[in-house]
mmCIF file of C-alpha atoms and ligand atoms in Angstrom:
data_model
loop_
_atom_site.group_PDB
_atom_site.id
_atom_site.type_symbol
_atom_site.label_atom_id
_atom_site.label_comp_id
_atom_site.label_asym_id
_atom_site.label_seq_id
_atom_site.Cartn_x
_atom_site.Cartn_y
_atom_site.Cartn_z
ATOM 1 C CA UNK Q 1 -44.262 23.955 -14.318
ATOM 2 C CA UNK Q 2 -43.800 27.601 -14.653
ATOM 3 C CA UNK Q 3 -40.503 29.029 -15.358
ATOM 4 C CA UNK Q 4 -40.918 32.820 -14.972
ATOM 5 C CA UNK Q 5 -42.085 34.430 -11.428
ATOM 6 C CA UNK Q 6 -45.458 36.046 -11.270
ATOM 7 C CA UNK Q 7 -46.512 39.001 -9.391
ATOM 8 C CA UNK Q 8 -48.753 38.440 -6.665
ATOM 9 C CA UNK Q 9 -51.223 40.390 -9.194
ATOM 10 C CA UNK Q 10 -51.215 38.376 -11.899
ATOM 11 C CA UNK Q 11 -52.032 35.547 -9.413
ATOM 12 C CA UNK Q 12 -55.324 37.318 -8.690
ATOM 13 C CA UNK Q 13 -53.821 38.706 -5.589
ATOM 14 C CA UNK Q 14 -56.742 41.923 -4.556
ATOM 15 C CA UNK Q 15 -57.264 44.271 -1.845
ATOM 16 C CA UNK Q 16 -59.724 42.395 -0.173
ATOM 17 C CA UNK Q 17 -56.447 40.094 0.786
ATOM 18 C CA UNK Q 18 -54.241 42.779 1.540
ATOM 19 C CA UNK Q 19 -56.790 44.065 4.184
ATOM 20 C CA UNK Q 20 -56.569 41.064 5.873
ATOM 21 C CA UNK Q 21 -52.929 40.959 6.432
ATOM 22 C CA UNK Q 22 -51.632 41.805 9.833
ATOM 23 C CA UNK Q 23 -47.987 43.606 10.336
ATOM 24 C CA UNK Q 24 -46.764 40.606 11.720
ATOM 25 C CA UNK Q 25 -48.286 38.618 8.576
ATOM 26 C CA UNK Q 26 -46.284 41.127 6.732
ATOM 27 C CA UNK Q 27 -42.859 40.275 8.100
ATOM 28 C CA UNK Q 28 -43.006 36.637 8.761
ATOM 29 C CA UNK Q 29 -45.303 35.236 5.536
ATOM 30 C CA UNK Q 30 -45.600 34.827 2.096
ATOM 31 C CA UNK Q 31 -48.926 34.728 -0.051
ATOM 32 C CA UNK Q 32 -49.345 31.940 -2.110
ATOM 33 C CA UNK Q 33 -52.266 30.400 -4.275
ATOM 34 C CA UNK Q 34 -53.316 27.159 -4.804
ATOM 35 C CA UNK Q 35 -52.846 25.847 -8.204
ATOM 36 C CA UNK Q 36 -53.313 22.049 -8.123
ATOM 37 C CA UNK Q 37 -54.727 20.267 -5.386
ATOM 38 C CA UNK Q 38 -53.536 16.099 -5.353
ATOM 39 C CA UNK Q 39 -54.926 13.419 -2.745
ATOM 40 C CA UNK Q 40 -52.102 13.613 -0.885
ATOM 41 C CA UNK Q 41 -50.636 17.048 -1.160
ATOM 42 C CA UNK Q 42 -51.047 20.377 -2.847
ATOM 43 C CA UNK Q 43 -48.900 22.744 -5.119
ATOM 44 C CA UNK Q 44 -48.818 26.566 -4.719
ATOM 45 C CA UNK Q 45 -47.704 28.997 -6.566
ATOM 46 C CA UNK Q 46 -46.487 32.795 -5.487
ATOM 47 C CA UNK Q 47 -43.660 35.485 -6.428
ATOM 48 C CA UNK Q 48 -40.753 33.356 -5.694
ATOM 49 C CA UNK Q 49 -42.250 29.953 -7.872
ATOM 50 C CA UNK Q 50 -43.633 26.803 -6.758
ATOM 51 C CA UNK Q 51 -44.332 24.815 -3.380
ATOM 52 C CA UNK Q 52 -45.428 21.317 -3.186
ATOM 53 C CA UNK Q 53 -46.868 21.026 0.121
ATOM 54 C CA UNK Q 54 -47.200 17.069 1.508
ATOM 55 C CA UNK Q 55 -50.759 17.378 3.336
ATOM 56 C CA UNK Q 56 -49.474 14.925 5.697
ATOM 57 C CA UNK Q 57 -47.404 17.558 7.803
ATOM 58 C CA UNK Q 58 -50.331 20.364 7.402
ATOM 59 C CA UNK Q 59 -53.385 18.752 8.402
ATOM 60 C CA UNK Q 60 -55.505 22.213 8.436
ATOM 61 C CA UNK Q 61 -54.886 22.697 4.627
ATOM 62 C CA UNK Q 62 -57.421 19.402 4.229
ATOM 63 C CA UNK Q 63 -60.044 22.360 4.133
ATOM 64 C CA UNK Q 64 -58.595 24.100 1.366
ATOM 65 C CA UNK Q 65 -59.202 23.762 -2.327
ATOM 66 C CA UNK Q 66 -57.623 25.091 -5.653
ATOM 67 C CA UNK Q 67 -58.116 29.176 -5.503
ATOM 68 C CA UNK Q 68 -57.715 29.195 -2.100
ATOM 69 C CA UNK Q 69 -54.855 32.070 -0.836
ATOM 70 C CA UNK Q 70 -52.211 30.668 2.072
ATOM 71 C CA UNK Q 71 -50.093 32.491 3.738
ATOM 72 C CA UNK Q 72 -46.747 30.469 4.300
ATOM 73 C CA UNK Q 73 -44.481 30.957 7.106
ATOM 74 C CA UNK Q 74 -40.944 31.374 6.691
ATOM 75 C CA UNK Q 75 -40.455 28.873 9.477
ATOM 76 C CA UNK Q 76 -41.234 25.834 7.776
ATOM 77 C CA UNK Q 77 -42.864 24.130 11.322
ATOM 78 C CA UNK Q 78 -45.927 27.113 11.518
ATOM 79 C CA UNK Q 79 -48.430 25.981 9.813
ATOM 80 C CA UNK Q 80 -49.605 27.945 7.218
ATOM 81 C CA UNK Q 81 -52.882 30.663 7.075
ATOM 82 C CA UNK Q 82 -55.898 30.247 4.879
ATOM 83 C CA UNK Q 83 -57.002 33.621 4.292
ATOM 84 C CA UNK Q 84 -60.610 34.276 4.265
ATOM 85 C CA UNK Q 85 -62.300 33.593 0.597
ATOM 86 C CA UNK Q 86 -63.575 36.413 -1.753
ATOM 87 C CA UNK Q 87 -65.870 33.612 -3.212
ATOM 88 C CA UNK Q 88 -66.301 29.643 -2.419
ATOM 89 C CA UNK Q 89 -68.022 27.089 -4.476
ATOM 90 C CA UNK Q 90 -68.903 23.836 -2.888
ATOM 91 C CA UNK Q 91 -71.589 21.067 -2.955
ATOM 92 C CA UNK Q 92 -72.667 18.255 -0.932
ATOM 93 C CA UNK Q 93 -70.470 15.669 -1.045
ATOM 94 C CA UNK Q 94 -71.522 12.667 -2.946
ATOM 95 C CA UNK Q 95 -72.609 9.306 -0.471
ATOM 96 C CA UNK Q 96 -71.498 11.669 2.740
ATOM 97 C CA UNK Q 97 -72.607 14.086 5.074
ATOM 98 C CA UNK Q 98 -69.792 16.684 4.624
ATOM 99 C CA UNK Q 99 -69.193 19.551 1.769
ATOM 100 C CA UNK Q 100 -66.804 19.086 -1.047
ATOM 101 C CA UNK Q 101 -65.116 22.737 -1.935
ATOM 102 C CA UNK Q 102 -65.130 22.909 -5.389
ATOM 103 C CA UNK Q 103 -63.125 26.572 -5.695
ATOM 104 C CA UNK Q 104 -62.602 29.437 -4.169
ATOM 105 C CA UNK Q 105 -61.135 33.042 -5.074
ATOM 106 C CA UNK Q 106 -63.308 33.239 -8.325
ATOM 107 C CA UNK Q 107 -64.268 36.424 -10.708
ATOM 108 C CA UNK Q 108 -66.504 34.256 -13.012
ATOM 109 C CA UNK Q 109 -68.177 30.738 -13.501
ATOM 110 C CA UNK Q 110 -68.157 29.259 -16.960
ATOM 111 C CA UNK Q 111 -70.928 26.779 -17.404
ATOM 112 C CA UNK Q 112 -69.889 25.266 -19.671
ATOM 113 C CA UNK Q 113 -73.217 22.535 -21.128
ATOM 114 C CA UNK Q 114 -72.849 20.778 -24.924
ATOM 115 C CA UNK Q 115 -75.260 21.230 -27.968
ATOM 116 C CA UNK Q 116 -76.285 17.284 -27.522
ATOM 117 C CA UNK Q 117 -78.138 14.900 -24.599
ATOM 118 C CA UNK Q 118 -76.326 16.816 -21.940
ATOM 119 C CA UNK Q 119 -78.294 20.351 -22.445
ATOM 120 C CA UNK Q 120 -80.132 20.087 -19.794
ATOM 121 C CA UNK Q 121 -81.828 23.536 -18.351
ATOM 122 C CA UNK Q 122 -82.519 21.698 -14.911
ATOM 123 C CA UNK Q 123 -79.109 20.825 -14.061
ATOM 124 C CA UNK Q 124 -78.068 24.651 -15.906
ATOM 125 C CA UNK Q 125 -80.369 26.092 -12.877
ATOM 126 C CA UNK Q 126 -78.464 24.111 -10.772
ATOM 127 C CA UNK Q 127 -74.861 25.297 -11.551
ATOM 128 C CA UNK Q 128 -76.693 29.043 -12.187
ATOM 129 C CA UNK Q 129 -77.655 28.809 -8.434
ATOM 130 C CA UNK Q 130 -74.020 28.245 -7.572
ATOM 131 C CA UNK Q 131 -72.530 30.980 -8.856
ATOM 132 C CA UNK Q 132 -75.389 33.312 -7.393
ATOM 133 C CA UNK Q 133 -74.636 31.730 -4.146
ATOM 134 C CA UNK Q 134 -71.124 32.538 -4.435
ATOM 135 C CA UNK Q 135 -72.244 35.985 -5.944
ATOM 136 C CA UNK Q 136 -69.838 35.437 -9.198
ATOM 137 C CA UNK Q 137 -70.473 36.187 -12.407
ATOM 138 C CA UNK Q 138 -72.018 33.022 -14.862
ATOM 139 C CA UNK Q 139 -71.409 32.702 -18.876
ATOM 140 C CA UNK Q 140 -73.078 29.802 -19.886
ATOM 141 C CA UNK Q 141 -71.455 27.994 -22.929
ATOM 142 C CA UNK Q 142 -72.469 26.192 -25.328
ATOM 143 C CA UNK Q 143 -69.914 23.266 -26.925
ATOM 144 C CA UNK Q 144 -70.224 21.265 -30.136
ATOM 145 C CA UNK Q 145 -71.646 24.061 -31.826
ATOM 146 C CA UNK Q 146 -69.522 22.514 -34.995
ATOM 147 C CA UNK Q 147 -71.838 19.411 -34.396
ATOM 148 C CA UNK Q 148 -75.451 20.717 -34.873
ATOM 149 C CA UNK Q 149 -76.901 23.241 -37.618
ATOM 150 C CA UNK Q 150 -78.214 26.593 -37.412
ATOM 151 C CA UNK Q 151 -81.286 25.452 -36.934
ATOM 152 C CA UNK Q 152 -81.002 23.501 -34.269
ATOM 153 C CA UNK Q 153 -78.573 26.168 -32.775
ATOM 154 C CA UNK Q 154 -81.887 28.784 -32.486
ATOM 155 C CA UNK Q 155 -83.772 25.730 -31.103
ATOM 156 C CA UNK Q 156 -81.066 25.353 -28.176
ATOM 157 C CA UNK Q 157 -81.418 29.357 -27.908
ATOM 158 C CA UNK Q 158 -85.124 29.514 -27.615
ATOM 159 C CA UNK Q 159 -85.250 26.995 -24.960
ATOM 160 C CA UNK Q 160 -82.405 28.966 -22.687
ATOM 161 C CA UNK Q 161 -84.986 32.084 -23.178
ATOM 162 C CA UNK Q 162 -87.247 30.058 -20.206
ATOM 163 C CA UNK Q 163 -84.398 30.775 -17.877
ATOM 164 C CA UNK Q 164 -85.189 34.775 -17.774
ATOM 165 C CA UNK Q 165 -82.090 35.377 -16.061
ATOM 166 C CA UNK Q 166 -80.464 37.824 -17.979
ATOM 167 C CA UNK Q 167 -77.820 35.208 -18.740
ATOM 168 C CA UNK Q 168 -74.621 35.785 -20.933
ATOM 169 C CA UNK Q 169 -74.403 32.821 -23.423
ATOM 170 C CA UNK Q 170 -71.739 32.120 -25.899
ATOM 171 C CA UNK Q 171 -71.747 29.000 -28.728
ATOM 172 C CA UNK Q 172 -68.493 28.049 -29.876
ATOM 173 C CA UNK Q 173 -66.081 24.925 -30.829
ATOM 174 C CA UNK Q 174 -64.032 24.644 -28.141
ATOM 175 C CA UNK Q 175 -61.224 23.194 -30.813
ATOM 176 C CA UNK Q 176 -61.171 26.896 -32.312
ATOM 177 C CA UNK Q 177 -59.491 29.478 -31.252
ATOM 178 C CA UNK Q 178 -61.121 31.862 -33.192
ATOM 179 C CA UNK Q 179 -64.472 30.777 -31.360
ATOM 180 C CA UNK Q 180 -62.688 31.018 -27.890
ATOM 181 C CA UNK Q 181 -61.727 34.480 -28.383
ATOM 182 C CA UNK Q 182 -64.965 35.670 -27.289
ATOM 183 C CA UNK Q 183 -64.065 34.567 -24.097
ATOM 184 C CA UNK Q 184 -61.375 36.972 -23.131
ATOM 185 C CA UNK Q 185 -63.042 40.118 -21.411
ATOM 186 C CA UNK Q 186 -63.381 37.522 -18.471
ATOM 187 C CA UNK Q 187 -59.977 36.160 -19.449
ATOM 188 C CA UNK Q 188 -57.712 39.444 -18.013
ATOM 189 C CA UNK Q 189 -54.565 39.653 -16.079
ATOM 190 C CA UNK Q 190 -55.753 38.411 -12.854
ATOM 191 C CA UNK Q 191 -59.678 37.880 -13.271
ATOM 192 C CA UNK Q 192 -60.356 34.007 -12.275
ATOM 193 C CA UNK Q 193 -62.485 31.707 -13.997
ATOM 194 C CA UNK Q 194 -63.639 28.129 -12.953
ATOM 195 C CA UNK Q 195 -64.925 26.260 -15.803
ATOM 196 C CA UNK Q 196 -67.996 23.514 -14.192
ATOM 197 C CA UNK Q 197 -70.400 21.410 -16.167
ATOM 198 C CA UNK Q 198 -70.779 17.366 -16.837
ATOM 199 C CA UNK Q 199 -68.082 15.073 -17.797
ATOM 200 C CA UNK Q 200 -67.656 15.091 -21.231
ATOM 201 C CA UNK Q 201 -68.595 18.223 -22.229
ATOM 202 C CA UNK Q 202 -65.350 20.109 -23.592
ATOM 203 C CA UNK Q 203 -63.940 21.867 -19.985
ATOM 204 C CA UNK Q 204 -60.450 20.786 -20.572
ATOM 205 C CA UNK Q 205 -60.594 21.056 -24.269
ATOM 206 C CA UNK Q 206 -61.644 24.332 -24.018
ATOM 207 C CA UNK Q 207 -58.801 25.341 -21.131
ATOM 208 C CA UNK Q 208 -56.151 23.902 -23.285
ATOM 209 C CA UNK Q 209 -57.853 26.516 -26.312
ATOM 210 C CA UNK Q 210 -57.593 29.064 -23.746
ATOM 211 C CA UNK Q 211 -54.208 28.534 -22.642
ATOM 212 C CA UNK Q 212 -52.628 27.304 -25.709
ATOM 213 C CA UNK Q 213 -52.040 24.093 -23.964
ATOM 214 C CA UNK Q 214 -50.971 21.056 -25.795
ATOM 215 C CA UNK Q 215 -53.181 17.768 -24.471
ATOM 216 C CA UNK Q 216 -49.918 16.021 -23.609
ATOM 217 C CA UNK Q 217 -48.811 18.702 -21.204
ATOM 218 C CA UNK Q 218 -51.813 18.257 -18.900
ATOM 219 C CA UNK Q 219 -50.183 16.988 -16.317
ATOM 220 C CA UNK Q 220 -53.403 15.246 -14.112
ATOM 221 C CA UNK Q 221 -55.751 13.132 -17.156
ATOM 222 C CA UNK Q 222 -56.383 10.078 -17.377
ATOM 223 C CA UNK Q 223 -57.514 7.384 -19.860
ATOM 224 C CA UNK Q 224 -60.616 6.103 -18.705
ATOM 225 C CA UNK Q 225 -62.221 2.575 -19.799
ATOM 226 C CA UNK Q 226 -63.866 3.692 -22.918
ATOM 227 C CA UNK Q 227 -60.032 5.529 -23.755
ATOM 228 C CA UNK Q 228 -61.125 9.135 -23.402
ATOM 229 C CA UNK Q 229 -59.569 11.719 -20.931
ATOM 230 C CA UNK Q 230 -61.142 12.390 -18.419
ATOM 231 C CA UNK Q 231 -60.039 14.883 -15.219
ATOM 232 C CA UNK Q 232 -59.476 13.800 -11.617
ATOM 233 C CA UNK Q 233 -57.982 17.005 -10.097
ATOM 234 C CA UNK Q 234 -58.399 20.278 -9.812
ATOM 235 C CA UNK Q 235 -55.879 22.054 -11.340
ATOM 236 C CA UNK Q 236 -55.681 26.464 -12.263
ATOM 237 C CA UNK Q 237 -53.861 27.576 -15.350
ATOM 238 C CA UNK Q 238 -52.626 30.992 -17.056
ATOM 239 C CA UNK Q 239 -54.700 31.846 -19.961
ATOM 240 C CA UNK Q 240 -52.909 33.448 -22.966
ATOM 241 C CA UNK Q 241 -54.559 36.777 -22.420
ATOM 242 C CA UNK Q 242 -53.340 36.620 -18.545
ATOM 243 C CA UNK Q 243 -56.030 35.251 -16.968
ATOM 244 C CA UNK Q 244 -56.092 32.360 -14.404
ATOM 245 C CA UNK Q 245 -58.784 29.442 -15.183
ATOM 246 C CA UNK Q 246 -59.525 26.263 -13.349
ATOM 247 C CA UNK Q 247 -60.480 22.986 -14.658
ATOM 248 C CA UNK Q 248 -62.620 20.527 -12.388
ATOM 249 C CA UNK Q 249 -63.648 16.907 -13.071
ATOM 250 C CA UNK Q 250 -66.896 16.995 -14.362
ATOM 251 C CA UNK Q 251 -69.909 16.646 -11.547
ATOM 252 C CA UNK Q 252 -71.992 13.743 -12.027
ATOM 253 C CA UNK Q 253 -74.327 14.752 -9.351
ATOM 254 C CA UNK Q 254 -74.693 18.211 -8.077
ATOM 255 C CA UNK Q 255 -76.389 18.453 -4.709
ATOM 256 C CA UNK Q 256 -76.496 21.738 -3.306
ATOM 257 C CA UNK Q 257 -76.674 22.590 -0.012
ATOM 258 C CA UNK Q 258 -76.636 25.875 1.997
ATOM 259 C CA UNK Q 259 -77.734 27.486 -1.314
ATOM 260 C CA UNK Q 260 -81.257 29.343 -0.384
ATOM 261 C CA UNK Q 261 -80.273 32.509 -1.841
ATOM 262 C CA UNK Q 262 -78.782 31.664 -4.911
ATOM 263 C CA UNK Q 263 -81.830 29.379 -5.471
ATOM 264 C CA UNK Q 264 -83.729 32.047 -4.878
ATOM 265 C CA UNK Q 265 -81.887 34.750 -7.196
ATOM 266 C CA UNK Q 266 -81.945 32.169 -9.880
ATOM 267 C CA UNK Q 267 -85.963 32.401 -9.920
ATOM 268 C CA UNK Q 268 -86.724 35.823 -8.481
ATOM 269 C CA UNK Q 269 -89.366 35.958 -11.480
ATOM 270 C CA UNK Q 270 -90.960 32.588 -9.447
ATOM 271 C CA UNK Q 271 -90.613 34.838 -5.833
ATOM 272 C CA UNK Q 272 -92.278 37.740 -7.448
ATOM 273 C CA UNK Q 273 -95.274 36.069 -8.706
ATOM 274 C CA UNK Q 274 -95.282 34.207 -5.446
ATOM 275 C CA UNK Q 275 -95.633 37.335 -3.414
ATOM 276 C CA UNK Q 276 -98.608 38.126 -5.204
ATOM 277 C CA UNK Q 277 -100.425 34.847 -4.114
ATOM 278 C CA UNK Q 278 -103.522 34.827 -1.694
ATOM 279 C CA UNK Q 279 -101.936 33.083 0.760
ATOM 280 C CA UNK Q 280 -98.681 34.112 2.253
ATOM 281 C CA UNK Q 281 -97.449 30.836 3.151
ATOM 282 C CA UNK Q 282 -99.236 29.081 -0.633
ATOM 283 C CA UNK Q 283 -97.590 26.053 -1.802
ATOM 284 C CA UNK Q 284 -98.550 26.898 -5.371
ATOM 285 C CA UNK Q 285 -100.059 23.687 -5.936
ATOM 286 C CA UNK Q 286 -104.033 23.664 -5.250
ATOM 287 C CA UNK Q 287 -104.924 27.240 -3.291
ATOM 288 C CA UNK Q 288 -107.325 29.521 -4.680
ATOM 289 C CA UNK Q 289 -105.883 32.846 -5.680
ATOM 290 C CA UNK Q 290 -102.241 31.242 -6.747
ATOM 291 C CA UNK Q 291 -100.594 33.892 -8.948
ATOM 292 C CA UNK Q 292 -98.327 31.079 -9.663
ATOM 293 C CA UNK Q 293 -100.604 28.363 -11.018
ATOM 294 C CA UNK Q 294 -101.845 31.148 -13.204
ATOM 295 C CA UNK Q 295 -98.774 32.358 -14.658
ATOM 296 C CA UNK Q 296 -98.986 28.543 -15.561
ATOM 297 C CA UNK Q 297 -102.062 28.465 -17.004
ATOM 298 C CA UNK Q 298 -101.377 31.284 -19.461
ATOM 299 C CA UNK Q 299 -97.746 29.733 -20.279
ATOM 300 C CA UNK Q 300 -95.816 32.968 -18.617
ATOM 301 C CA UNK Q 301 -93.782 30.655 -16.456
ATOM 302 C CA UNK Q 302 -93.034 26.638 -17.215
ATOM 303 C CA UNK Q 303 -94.402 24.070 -14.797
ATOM 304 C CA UNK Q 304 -90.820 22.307 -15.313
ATOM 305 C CA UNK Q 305 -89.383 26.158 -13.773
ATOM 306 C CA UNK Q 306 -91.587 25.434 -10.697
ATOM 307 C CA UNK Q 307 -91.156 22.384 -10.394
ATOM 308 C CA UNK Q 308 -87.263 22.305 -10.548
ATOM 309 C CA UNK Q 309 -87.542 25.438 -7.995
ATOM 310 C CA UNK Q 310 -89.083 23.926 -5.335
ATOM 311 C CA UNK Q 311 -87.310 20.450 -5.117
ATOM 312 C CA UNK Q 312 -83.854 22.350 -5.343
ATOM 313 C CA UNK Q 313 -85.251 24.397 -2.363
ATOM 314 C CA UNK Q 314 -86.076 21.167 -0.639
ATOM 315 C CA UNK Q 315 -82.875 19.706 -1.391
ATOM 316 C CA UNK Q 316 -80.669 21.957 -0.344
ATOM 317 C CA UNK Q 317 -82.520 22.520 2.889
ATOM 318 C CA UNK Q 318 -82.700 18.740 3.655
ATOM 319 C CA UNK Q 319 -78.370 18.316 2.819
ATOM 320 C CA UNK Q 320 -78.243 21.467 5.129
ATOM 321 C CA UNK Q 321 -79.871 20.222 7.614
ATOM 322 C CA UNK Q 322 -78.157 16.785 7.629
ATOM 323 C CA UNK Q 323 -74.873 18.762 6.966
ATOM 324 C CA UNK Q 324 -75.369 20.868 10.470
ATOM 325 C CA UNK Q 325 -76.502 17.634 12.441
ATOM 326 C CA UNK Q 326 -73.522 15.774 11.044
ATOM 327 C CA UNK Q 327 -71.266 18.540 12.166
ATOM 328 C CA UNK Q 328 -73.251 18.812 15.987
ATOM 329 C CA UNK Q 329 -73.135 15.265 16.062
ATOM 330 C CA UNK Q 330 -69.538 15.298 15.788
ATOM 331 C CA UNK Q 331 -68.915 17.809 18.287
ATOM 332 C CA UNK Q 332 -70.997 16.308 20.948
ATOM 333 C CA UNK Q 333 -69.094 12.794 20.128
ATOM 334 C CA UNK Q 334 -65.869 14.719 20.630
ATOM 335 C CA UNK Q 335 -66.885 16.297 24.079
ATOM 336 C CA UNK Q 336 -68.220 13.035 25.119
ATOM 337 C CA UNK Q 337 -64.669 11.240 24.249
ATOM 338 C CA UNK Q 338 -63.100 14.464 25.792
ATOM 339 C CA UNK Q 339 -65.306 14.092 28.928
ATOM 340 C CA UNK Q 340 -64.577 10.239 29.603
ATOM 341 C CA UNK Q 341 -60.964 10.769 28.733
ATOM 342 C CA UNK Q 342 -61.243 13.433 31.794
ATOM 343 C CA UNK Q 343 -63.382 10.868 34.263
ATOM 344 C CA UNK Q 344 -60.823 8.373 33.972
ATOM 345 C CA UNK Q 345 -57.924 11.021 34.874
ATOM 346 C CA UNK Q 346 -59.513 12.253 37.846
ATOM 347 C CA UNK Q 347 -60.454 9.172 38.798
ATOM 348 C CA UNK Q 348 -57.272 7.389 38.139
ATOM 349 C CA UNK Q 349 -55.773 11.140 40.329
ATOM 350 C CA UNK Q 350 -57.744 10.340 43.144
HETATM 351 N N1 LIG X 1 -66.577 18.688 -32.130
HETATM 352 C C1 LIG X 1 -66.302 19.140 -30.911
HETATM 353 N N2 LIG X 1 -65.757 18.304 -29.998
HETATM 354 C C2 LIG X 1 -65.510 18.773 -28.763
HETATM 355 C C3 LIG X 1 -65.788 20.131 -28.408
HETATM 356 N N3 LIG X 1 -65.447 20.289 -27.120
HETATM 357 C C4 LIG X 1 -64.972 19.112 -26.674
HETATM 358 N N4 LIG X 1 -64.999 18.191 -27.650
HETATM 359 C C5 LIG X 1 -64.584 16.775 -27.541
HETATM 360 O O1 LIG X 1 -65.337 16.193 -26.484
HETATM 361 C C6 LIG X 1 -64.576 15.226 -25.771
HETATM 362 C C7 LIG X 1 -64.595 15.504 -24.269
HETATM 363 O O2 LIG X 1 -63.953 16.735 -24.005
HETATM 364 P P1 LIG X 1 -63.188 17.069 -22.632
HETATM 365 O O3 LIG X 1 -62.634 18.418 -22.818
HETATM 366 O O4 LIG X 1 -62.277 15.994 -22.206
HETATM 367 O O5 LIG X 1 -64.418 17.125 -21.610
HETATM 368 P P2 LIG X 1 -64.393 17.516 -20.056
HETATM 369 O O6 LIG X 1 -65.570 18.413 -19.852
HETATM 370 O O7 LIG X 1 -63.076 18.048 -19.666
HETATM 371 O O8 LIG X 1 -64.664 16.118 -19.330
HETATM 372 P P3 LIG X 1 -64.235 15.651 -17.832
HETATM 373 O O9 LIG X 1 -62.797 15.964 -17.642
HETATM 374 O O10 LIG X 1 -64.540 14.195 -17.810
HETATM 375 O O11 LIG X 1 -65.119 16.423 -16.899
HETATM 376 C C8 LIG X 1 -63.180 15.285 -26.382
HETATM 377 O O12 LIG X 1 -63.055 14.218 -27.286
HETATM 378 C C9 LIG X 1 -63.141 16.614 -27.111
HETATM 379 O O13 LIG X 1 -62.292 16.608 -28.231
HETATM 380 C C10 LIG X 1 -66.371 20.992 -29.415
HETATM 381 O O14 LIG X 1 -66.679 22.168 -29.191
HETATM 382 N N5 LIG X 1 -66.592 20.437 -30.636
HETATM 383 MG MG1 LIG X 2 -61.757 17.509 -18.225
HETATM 384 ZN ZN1 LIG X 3 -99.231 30.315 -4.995
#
């Protein structure tokens, strides 16, 4: 746990928080950020050092998640503020109708994908629409480049070129330092980084690079079965150039929901050649005149592209859909219990 006290800038503290801050917010709170986030309870950090918080006596900070700015009351019954977020990641939650925050508060998404079976420029797309969503910046990078040879390196390279999104990539060994260095223009005092990608594929190893942290003193790893580490919370550390960068337990699946625009920044090159299409509302599968089927045919854009495009489209509209009728369905079950609870008074009244 840290010993020294930050400044409220070094915790990523910006104006768009101070403009949200009323007088009396002024006199009677404290900022702090959320650095770890447990089951059970959640540890923040701001000028004066650490809080744990016990969740258990502030049930509205359920809906918070590591990133996320509070402001704490100096009267220790208030319950705290969640100030509104600069940037949120979150998914669907896996086997339930709610969304899982993944982070909030963030300058930059590292996506981070290995140089073995786990390259995968589907599931890339997938965290790339994300960060659009969230309108952050994405570095995609590339792990094990120690494993694999040159060649196979440009292979790797020339497949990413299908993306055409302008993308910032960087290969390295997350084991070197030397290698991690060319991380650190999004590594400054105060920028915030969350590192996402699959289990497995160097996040932690590359945080503990990045923050000259020894294995042992990650405080929230575990062995799993096969006796590898593996991370179950989320946790946000300093950097050694300043910088604040979160680790996550790597996503086994990734279902997005109330992503249409980032979806659809992630293949504008798709929606322009779309536009072009005969028919305004084509399906790009058998129409006449489909601009899109012939970018196809000539190899300008690859059928896996479209194809990935439209089922994340479908996807995320279906778990928004199901999202909003979960949440309705709620609601109405809650009037209806608040409604009988009021029958039975009046009637018992009368
Ligand atoms: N050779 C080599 N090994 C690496 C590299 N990055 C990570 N590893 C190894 O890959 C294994 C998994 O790395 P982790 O950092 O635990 O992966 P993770 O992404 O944090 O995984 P989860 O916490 O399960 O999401 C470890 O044994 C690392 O030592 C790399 O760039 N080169
Ligand atoms: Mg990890
Ligand atoms: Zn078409």
């Amino acid at each position: 746990m840290p010993e020294i006290n930050f400044t409220l800038a070094q915790l990523g503290w910006k104006t768009f928080f101070n403009q949200q801050l009323t007088l009396d917010n002024l006199e009677q709170t404290t900022p702090y950020r959320i650095t770890h986030v447990f089951r059970n309870r959640l540890i923040v950090l701001g000028e004066n050092g650490e809080l744990d918080l016990n969740l258990a006596q502030y049930p509205n900070l359920q809906n918070c998640t590591v990133g996320d700015w509070l402001l704490i009351p100096q009267t220790i019954t208030e319950e705290p503020v969640i100030l509104e977020r600069q940037s949120v990641f979150q998914r669907k939650s896996p086997g339930s109708n709610t969304s899982q925050l993944i982070a909030a508060n963030v300058d930059t998404a590292f996506i981070v994908s290995s140089c073995n079976d786990d390259f995968n420029l589907s599931r890339i797309e997938r965290y790339l629409a994300l960060a659009k969503e969230a309108q952050v910046e994405a570095v995609l990078i590339l792990t094990k480049i120690d494993t694999i040879n040159e060649e196979q390196k440009s292979a790797y390279l020339a497949q990413l070129r299908e993306l055409q999104s302008h993308l910032n990539v960087v290969t390295l060994n997350a084991l070197n330092i030397e290698d991690v260095h060319q991380l650190n223009d999004w590594c400054k005092v105060g920028q915030t980084v969350v590192l996402l990608g699959s289990s497995g594929v160097g996040k932690t190893t590359l945080c503990n690079t990045l923050c000259l942290r020894q294995e042992s003193t990650a405080p929230i790893r575990e062995d799993d079965s096969k006796g590898r580490h593996t991370t179950t919370g989320r946790s946000l550390y300093f950097t050694h150039s300043g910088g604040l960068i979160l680790d996550c337990p790597g996503m086994r699946e990734l279902q997005l929901t109330d992503c249409e625009d980032g979806i659809k920044t992630v293949f504008s090159d798709i929606e322009l050649i779309a536009s072009q299409c005969k028919f305004s509302n084509c399906q790009h599968q058998t129409e006449p005149g489909c601009k899109v089927l012939a970018a196809i045919e000539i190899g300008e854009l690859a059928p896996r592209r479209l194809e990935n495009y439209q089922k994340m489209l479908k996807e995320q509209a279906r778990n928004s859909m199901s999202l909003a009728q979960s949440h309705q369905q709620d609601k109405a079950f809650g009037k209806l219990i608040k409604n009988t609870l009021k029958t039975k008074k009046s009637l018992r009244d009368n």
